[in-house]
Coordinates of C-alpha atoms in Angstrom, one line a residue:
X1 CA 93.7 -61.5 -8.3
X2 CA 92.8 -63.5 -11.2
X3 CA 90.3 -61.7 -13.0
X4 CA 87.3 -63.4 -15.0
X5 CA 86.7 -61.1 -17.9
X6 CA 83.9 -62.0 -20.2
X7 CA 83.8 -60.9 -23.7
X8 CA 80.5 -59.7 -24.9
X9 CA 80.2 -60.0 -29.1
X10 CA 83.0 -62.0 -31.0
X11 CA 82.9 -60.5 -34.3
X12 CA 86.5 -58.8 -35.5
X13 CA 86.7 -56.6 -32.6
X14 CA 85.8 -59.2 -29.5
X15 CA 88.2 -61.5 -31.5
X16 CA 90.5 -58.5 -31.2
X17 CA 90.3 -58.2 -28.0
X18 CA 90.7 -61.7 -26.8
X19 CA 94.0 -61.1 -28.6
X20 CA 95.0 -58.0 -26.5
X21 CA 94.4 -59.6 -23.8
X22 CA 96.0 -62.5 -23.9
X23 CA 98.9 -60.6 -25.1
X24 CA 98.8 -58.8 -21.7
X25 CA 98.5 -61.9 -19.8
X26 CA 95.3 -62.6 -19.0
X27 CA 94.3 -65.9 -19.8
X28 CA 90.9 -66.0 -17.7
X29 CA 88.8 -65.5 -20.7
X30 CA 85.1 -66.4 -21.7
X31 CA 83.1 -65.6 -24.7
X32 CA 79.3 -64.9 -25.4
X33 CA 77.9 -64.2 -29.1
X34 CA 74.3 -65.2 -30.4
X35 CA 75.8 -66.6 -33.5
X36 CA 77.3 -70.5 -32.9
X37 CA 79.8 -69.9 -35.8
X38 CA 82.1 -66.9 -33.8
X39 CA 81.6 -69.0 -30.6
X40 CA 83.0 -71.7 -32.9
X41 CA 85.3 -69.7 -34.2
X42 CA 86.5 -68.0 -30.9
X43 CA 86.9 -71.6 -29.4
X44 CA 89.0 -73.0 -31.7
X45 CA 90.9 -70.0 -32.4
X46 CA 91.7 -68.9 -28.6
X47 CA 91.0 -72.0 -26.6
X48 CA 88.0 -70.7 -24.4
X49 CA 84.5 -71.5 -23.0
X50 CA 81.9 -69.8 -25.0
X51 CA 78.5 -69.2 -23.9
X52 CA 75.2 -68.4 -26.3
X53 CA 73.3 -66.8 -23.6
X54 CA 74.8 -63.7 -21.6
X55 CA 72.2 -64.7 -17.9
X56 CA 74.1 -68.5 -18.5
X57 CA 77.7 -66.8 -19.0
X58 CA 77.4 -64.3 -15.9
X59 CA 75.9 -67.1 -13.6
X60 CA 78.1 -69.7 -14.3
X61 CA 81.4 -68.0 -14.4
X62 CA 80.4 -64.6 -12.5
X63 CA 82.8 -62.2 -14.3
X64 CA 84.5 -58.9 -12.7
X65 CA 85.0 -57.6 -16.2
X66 CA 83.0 -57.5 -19.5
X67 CA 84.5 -56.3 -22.3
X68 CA 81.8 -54.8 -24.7
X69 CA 82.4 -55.4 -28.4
X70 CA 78.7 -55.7 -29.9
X71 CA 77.3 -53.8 -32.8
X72 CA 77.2 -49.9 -31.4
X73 CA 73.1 -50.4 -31.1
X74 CA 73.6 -52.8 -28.3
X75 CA 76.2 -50.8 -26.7
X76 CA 73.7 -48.9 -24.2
X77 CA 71.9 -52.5 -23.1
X78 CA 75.2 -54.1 -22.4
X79 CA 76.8 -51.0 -20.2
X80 CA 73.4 -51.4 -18.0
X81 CA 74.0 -54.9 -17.5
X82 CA 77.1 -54.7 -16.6
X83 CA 76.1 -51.7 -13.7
X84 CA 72.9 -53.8 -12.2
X85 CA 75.5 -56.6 -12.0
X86 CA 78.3 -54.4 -10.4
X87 CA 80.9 -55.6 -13.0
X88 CA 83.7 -53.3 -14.5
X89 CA 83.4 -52.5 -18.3
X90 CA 85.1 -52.0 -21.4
X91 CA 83.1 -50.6 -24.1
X92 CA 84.0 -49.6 -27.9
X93 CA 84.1 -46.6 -29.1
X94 CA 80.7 -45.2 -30.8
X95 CA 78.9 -42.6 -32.7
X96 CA 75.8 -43.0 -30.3
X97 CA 75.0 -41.0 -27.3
X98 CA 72.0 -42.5 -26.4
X99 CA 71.4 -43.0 -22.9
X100 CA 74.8 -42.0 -22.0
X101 CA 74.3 -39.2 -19.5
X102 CA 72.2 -41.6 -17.6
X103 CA 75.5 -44.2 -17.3
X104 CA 77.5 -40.9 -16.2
X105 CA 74.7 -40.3 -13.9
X106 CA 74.6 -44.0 -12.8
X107 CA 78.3 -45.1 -12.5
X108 CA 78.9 -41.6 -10.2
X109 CA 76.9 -43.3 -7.4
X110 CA 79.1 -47.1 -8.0
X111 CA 82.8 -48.4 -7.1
X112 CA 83.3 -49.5 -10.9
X113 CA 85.2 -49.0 -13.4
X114 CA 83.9 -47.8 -16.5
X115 CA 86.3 -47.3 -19.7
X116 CA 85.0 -46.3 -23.0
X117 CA 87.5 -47.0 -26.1
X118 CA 90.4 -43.8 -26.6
X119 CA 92.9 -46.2 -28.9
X120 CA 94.6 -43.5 -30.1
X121 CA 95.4 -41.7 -27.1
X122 CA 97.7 -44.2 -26.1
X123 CA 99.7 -44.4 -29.4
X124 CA 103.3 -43.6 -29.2
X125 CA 103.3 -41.1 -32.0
X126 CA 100.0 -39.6 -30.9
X127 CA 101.4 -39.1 -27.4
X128 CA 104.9 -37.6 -29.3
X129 CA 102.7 -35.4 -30.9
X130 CA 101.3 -34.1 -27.4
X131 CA 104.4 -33.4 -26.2
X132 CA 105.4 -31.6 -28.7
X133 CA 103.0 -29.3 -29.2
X134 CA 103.0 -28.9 -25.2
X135 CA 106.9 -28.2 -25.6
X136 CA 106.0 -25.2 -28.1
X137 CA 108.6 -26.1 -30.2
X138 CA 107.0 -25.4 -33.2
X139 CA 106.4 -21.7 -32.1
X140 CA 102.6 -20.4 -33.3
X141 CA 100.4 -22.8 -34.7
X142 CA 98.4 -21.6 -37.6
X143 CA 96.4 -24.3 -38.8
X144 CA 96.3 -28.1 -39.1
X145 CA 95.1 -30.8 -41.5
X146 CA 94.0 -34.4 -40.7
X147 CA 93.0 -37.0 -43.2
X148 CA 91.3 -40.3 -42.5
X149 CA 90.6 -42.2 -45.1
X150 CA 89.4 -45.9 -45.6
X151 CA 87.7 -48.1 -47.8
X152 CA 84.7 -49.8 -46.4
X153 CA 84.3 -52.7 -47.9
X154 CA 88.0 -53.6 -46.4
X155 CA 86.7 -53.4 -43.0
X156 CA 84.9 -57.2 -42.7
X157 CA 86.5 -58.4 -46.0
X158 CA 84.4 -62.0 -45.1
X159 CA 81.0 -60.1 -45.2
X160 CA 78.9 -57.6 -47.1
X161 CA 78.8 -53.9 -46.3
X162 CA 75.1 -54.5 -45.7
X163 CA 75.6 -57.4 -42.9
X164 CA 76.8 -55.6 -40.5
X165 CA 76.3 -52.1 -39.0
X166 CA 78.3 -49.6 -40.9
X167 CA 75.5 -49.5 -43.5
X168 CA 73.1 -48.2 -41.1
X169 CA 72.8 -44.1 -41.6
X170 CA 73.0 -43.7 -37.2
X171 CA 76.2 -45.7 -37.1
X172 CA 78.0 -45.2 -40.7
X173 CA 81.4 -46.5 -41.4
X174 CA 82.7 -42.7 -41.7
X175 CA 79.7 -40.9 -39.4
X176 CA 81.9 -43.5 -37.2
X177 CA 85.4 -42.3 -36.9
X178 CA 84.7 -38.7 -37.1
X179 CA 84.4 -38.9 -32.8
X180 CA 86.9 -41.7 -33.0
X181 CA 89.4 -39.2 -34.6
X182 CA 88.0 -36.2 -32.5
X183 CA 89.0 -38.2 -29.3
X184 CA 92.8 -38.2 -29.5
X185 CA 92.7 -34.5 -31.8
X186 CA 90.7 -32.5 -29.0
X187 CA 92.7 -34.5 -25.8
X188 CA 95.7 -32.5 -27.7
X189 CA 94.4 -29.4 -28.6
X190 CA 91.3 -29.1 -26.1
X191 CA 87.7 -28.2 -27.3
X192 CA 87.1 -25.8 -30.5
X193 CA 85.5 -22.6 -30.1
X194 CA 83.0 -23.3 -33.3
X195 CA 82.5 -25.9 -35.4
X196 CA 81.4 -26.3 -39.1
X197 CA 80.9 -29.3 -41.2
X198 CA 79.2 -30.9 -44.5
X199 CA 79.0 -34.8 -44.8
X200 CA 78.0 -36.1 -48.7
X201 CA 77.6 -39.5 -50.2
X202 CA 79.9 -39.0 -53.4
X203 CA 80.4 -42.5 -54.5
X204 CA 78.5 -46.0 -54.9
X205 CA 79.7 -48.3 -52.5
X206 CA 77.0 -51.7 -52.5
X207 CA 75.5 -52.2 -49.6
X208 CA 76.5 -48.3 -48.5
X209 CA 73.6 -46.8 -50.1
X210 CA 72.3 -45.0 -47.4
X211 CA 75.3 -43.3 -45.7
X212 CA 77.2 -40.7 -46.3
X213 CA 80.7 -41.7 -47.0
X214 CA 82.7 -38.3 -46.6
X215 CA 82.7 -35.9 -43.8
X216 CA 84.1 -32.6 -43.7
X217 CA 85.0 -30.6 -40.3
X218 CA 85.9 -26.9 -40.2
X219 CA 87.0 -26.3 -36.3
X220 CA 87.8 -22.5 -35.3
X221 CA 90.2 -22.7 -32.3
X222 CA 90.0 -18.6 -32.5
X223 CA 94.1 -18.9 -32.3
X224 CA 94.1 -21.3 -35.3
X225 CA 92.0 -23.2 -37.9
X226 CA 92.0 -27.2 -38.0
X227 CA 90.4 -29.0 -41.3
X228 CA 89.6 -32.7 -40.3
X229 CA 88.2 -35.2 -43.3
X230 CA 87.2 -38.4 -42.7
X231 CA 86.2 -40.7 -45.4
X232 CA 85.0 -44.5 -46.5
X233 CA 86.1 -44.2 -50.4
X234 CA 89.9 -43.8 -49.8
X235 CA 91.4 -47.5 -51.8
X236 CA 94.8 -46.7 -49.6
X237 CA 94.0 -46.7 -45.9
X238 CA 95.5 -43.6 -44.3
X239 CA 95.3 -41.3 -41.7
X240 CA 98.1 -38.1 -42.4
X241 CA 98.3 -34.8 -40.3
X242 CA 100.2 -31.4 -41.2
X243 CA 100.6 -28.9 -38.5
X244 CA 101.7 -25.3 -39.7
X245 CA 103.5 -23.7 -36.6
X246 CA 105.6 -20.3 -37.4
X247 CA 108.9 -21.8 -36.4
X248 CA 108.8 -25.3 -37.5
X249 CA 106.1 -28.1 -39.5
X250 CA 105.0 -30.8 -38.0
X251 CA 103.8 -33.9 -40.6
X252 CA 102.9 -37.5 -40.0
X253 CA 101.8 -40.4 -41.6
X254 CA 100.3 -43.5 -40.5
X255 CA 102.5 -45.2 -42.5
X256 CA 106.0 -44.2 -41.5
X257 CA 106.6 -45.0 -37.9
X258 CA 108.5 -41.5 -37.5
X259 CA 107.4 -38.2 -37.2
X260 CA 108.6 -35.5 -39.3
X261 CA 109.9 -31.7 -38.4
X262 CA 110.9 -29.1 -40.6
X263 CA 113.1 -26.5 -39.0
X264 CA 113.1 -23.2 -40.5
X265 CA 116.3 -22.1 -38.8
X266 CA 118.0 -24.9 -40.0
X267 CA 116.0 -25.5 -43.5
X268 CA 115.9 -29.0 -43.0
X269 CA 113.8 -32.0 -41.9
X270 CA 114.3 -34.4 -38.6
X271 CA 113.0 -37.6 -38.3
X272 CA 111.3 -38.7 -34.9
X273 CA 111.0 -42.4 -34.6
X274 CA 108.8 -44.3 -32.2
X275 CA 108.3 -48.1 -31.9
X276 CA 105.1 -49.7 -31.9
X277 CA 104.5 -53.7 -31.9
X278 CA 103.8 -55.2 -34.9
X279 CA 100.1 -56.3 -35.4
X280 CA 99.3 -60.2 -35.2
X281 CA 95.8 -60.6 -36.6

């Protein structure tokens, strides 16, 4: 079946995906954004129909997937859409739970498909990383450090911090990818026992004035302590992770496409390489 999938919001993500998409081999694509320049853009870029009104878009080309890349706000509006018209959806990851127990509710009683954004879950050293620690090979954990750090006006380099939603306290740039880390860190260690955190605006970033722009977690897994920090002010992009087992140490950095294992028996470090695609944005 040649699906019709319909790409709701063509800002950097909805361009994003149009990309993923076509890199899968789906060519069926349409486009709806309220701004004329990103259906511009999204045109002339990718080749497809663009629409500037979602009721046009579904009746005219009557989609069996929309892929949901608005601002987080609109999120909630779009998901119900897509359910009162019995079409499958994407959606991007977000900080807001809003209304989202009543989608649960909702999509229990409907044959669709419903798939909210877990990125990293599917990353090959992300899913190295589970299988080691399901292995055990690094004996007893003790505790674990993850750092994610970006710089926020490098997110939409073409816009001000203010223009688009990462200045807005609810969905912050760094309030952001504190569950967007959470997601791949809890599906491999499971849910903590108790959970501490402070979050702090520390620097001036224009257009940020109103978020906090560093986030601290403390997470007590009763067996072990995690630290997680997520940040906006870091000028390198990084995300890092150290993982203190009694038998071997487990570190990793976004940057190096390898993992890295320090062997106590051995006193020495192997390096665990995985491939991923290169990036073509």
């Amino acid at each position: 079946m040649m699906y019709k999938v319909l790409v709701v919001g063509l800002g950097s993500m909805g361009k994003r995906r149009i990309r993923c998409l076509k890199k899968l081999g789906i060519n069926n694509i349409f486009g709806f954004d309220n701004r004329s320049d990103r259906n511009l853009e999204s045109e002339k870029l990718y080749n497809i129909k663009t629409f500037n009104n979602f009721e046009e878009a579904c009746t005219t080309i009557n989609p069996q997937i929309l892929i949901i890349s608005v601002s987080p706000a609109e999120h909630l509006k779009y998901m119900n859409l897509a359910i009162q018209n019995g079409i499958h959806f994407f959606v991007e990851a977000s900080v807001l739970d809003d209304g989202l127990l009543d989608i649960i509710k909702e999509l229990k009683s409907k044959n669709l498909v419903a798939c909210p954004s877990s990125t990293l879950i599917f990353h090959p050293a992300i899913k190295m990383i589970k299988s080691i620690i399901n292995s055990g090979e690094l004996g007893k954990i003790s505790n674990i450090l993850v750092h994610s750090g970006q710089f926020l006006p490098d997110w939409h380099v073409y816009e001000n911090v203010s223009d688009f939603y990462v200045s807005n306290p609810l969905t912050g740039g760094a309030r952001e990818i504190v569950p967007f880390e959470l997601t791949w860190f809890t599906d491999i260690f499971g849910y903590p026992r108790r959970v501490a955190g402070n979050c702090r605006k520390t620097i001036h970033i224009t257009g940020a004035e109103y978020i906090d722009d560093t986030y601290n977690a403390l997470l007590d897994y009763g067996n072990f302590l995690a630290v997680l920090t997520v940040d906006v002010v870091s000028r390198h992009a990084t995300r890092r992770l150290l993982i203190n087992g009694d038998v071997k140490q487990l570190i990793w950095s976004w940057d190096d496409n390898c993992i890295k294992i320090f062997d106590s028996h051995t006193n020495s470090w192997e390096n665990r390489i995985y491939q991923i695609e290169a990036a073509h944005d």
